[in-house]
Tab-separated table of C-alpha atoms and ligand atoms in Angstrom:
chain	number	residue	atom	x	y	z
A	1	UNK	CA	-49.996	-149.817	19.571
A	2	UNK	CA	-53.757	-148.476	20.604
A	3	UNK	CA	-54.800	-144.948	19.576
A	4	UNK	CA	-54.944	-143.995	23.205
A	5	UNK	CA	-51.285	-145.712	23.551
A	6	UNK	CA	-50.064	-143.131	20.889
A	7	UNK	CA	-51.572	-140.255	22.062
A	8	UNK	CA	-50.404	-141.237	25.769
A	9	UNK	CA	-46.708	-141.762	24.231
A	10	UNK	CA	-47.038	-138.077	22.006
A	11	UNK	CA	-48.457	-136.033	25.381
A	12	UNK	CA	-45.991	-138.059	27.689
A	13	UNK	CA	-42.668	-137.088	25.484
A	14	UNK	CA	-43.613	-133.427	25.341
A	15	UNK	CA	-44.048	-133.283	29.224
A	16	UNK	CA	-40.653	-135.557	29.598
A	17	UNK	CA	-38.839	-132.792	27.363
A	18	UNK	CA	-40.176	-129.908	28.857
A	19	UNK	CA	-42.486	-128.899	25.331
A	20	UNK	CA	-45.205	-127.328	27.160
A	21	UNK	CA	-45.099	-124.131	25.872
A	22	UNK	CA	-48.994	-123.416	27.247
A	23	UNK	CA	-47.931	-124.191	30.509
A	24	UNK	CA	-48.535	-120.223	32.605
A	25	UNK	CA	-46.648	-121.667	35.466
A	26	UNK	CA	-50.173	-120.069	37.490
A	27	UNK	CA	-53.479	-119.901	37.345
A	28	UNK	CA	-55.030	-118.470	34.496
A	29	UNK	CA	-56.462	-114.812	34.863
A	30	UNK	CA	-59.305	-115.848	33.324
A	31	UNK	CA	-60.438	-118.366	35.822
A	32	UNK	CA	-59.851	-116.243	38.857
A	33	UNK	CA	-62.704	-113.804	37.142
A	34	UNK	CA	-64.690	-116.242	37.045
A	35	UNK	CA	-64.631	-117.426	40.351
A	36	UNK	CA	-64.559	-113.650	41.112
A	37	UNK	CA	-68.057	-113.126	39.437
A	38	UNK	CA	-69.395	-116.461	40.817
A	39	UNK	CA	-69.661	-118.437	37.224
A	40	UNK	CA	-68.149	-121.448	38.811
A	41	UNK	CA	-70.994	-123.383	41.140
A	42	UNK	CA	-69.339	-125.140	44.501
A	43	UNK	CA	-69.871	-128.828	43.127
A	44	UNK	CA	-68.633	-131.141	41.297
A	45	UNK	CA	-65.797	-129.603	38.658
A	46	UNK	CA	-64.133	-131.438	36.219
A	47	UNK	CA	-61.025	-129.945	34.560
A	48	UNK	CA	-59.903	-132.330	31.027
A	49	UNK	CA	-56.330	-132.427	30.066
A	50	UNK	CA	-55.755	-130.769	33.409
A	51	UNK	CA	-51.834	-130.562	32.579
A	52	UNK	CA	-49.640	-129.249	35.712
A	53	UNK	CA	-53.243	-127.971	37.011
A	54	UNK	CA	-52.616	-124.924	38.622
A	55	UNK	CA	-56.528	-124.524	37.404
A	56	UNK	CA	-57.125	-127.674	39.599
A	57	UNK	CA	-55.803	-126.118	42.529
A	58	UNK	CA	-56.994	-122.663	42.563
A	59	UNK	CA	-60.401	-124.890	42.354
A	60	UNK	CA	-60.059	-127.004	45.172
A	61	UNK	CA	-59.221	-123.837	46.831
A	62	UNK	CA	-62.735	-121.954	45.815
A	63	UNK	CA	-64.646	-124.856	47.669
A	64	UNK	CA	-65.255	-127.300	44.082
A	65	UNK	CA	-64.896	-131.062	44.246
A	66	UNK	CA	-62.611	-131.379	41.370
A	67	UNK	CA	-62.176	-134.098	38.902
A	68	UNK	CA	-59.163	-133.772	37.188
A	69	UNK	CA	-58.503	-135.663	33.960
A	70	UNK	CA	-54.705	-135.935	31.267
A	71	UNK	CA	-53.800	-138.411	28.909
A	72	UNK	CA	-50.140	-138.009	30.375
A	73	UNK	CA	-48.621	-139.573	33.657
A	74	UNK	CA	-46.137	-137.085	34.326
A	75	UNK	CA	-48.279	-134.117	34.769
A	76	UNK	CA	-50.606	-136.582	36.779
A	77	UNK	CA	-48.005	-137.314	39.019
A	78	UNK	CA	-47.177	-133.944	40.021
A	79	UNK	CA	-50.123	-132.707	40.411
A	80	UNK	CA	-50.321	-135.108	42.641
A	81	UNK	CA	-47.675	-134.639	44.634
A	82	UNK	CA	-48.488	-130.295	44.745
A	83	UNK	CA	-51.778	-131.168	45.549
A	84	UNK	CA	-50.626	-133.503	48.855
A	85	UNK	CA	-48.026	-131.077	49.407
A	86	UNK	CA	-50.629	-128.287	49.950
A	87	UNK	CA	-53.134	-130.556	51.907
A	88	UNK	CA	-55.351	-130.171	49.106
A	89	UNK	CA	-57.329	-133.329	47.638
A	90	UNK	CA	-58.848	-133.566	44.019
A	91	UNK	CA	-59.436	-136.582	41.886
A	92	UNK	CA	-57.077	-136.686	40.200
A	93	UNK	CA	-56.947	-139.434	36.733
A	94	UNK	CA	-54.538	-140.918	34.500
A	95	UNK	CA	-56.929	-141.373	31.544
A	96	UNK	CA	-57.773	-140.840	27.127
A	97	UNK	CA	-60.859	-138.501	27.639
A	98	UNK	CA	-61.718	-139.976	24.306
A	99	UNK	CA	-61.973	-143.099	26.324
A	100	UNK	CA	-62.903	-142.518	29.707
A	101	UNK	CA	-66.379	-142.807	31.481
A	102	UNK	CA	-67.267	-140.736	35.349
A	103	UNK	CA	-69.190	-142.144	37.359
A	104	UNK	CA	-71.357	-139.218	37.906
A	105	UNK	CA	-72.178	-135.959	36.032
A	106	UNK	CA	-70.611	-132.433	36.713
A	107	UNK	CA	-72.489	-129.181	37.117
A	108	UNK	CA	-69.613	-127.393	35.495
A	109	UNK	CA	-66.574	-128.774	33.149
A	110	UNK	CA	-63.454	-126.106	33.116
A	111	UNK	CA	-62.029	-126.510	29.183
A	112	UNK	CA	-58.796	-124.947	29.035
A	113	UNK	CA	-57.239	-125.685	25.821
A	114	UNK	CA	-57.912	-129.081	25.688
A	115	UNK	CA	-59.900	-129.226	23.133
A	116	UNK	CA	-57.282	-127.685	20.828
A	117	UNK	CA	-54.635	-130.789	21.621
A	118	UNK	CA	-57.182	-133.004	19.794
A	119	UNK	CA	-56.973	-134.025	16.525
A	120	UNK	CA	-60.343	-131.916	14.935
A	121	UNK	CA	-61.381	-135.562	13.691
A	122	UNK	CA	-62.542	-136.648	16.876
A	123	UNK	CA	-63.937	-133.044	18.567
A	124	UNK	CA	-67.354	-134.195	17.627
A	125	UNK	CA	-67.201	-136.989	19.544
A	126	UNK	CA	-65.419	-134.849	22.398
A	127	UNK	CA	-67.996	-132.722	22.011
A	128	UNK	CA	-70.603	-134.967	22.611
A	129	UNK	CA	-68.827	-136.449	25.534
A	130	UNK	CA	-68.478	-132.861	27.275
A	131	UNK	CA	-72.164	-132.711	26.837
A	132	UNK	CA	-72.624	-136.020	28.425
A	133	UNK	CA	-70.582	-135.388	31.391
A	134	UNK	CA	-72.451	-131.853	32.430
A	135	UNK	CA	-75.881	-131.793	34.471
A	136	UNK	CA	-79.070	-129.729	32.516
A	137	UNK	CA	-78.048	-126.065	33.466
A	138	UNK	CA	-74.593	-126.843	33.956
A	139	UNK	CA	-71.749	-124.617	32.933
A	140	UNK	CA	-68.821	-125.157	30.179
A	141	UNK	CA	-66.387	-122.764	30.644
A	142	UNK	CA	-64.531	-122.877	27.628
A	143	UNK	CA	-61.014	-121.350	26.422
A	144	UNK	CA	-60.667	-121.773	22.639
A	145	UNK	CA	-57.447	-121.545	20.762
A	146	UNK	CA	-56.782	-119.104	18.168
A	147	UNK	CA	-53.938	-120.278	16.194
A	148	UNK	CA	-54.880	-118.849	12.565
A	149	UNK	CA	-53.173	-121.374	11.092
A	150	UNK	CA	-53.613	-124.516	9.641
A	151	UNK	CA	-52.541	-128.088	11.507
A	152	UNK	CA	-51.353	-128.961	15.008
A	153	UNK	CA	-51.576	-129.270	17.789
A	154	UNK	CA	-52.047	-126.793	19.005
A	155	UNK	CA	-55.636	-126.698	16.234
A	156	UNK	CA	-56.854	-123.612	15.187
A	157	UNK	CA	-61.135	-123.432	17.394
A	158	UNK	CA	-62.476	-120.339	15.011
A	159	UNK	CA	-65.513	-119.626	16.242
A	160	UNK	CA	-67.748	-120.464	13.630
A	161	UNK	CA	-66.310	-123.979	14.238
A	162	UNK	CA	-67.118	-123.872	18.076
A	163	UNK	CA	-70.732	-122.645	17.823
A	164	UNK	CA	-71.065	-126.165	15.310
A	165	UNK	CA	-69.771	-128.086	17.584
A	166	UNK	CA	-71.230	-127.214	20.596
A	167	UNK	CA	-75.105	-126.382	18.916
A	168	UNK	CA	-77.750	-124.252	20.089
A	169	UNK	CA	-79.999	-127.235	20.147
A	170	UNK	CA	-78.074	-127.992	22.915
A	171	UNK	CA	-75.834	-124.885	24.582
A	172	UNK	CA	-77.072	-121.871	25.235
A	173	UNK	CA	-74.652	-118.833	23.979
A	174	UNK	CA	-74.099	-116.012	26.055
A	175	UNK	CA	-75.341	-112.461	24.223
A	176	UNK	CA	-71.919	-111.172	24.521
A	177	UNK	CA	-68.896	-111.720	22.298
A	178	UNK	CA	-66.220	-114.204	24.082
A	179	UNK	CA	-63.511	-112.081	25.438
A	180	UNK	CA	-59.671	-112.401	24.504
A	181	UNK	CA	-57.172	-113.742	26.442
A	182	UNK	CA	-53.482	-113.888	25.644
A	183	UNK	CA	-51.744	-117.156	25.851
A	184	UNK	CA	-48.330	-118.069	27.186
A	185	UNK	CA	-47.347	-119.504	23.499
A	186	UNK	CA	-48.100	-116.359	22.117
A	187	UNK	CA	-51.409	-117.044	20.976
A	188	UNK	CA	-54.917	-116.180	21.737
A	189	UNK	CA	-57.881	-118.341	23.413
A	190	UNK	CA	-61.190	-117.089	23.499
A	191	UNK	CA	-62.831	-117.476	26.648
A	192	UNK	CA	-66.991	-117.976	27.156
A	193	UNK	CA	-69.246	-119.788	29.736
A	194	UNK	CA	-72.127	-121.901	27.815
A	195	UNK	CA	-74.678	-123.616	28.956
A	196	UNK	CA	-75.910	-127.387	28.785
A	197	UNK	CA	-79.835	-127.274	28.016
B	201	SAM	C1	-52.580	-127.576	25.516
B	201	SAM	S1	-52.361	-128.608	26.903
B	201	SAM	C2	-53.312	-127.712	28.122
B	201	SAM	C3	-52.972	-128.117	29.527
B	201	SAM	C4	-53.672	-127.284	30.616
B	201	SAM	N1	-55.097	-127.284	30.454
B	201	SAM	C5	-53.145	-125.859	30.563
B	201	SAM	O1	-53.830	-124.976	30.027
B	201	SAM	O2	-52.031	-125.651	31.056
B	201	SAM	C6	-53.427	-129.962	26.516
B	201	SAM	C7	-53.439	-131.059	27.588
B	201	SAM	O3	-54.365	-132.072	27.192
B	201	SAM	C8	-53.815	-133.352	27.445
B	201	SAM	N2	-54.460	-134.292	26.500
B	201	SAM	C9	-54.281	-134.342	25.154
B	201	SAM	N3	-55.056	-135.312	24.633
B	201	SAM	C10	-55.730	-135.873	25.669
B	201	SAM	C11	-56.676	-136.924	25.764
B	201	SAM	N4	-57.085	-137.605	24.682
B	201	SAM	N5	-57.171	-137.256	26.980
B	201	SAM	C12	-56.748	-136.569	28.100
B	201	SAM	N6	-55.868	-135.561	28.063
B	201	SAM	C13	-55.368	-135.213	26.862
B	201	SAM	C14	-52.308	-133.178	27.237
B	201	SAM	O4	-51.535	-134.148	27.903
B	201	SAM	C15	-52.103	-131.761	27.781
B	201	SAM	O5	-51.773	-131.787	29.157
């Protein structure tokens, strides 16, 4: 079996048995301030390891042309199907972001928690990717798990570790502290908007 093959098996059994603890069931308050305060441009979005997407929707709502990227068929599929339901279109992929390839860039990339589901071997190359896949002045809005503890998934994104990974070379940092947000699984993600030199 393929690395992508196992991590599309791992993903695909928590979704088939209902594990998905950081599922909100809605939109995260986090994103509608955003929107709310202008943050997100009206172009091209992409949202990786878009789970049940309610993200995705609320989105497509605000005007964005959304890409929408997981590892795991079932959420894919009904996303899917809400999205037709509601007369609402995204793009909507069945795809290893470690893998996959857009065809264009994105002026803004919405990170919710992905990042954490990835084994911390490969978030420099993640990292690198996100960069890829963002236009000069485009936005990452990024939500990073606080777990405190050690293994996962979900991994523990301290700080220190984030402003590494995603260098000043090339992100700018806002001035401000992130801001906390509490997390369905109990936890805490840290929520900031940086910006691709
Ligand atoms: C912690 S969940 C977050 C889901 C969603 N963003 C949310 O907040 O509800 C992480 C998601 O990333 C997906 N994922 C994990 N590894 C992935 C990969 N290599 N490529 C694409 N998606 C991946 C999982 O299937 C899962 O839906």
């Amino acid at each position: 079996m393929t690395e992508t093959q196992q991590r599309v098996r791992a993903w695909e059994d928590r979704y088939r048995q209902g594990k998905t603890a950081w599922d909100r069931g809605a939109v995260s308050p986090v994103l509608s301030r955003w929107l709310d305060d202008g943050l997100v441009p009206p172009g091209r979005v992409l949202v990786p390891g878009c789970g049940h997407g309610h993200e995705v929707e609320a989105l497509v709502r605000a005007g964005c042309q959304v890409t929408a990227v997981d590892i795991a068929p079932t959420p894919v599929l009904r996303l899917m199907a809400r999205l037709a339901d509601a007369g609402l279109h995204a793009n909507v992929v069945q795809a290893d972001l470690l893998a996959w390839t857009p065809a264009e860039p994105f002026e803004a990339i919405y990170e919710q928690t992905c990042l954490c589901a990835l084994d911390p071997a490969d978030w420099p190359a993640y990292a690198q990717r996100l960069a890829g896949w963002l236009v000069p002045g485009g936005h990452l809005l990024a939500l990073f798990m606080q777990t405190g503890t050690e293994g996962g998934p979900p991994y523990h994104c301290a700080l220190p570790a984030m402003r590494d990974l995603f260098d000043e070379r090339d992100w700018l940092w806002p001035p401000s502290h992130p801001f906390e947000i509490p997390h369905p699984n109990g936890l805490t993600e840290l929520a900031c908007v940086l910006t691709r030199r």
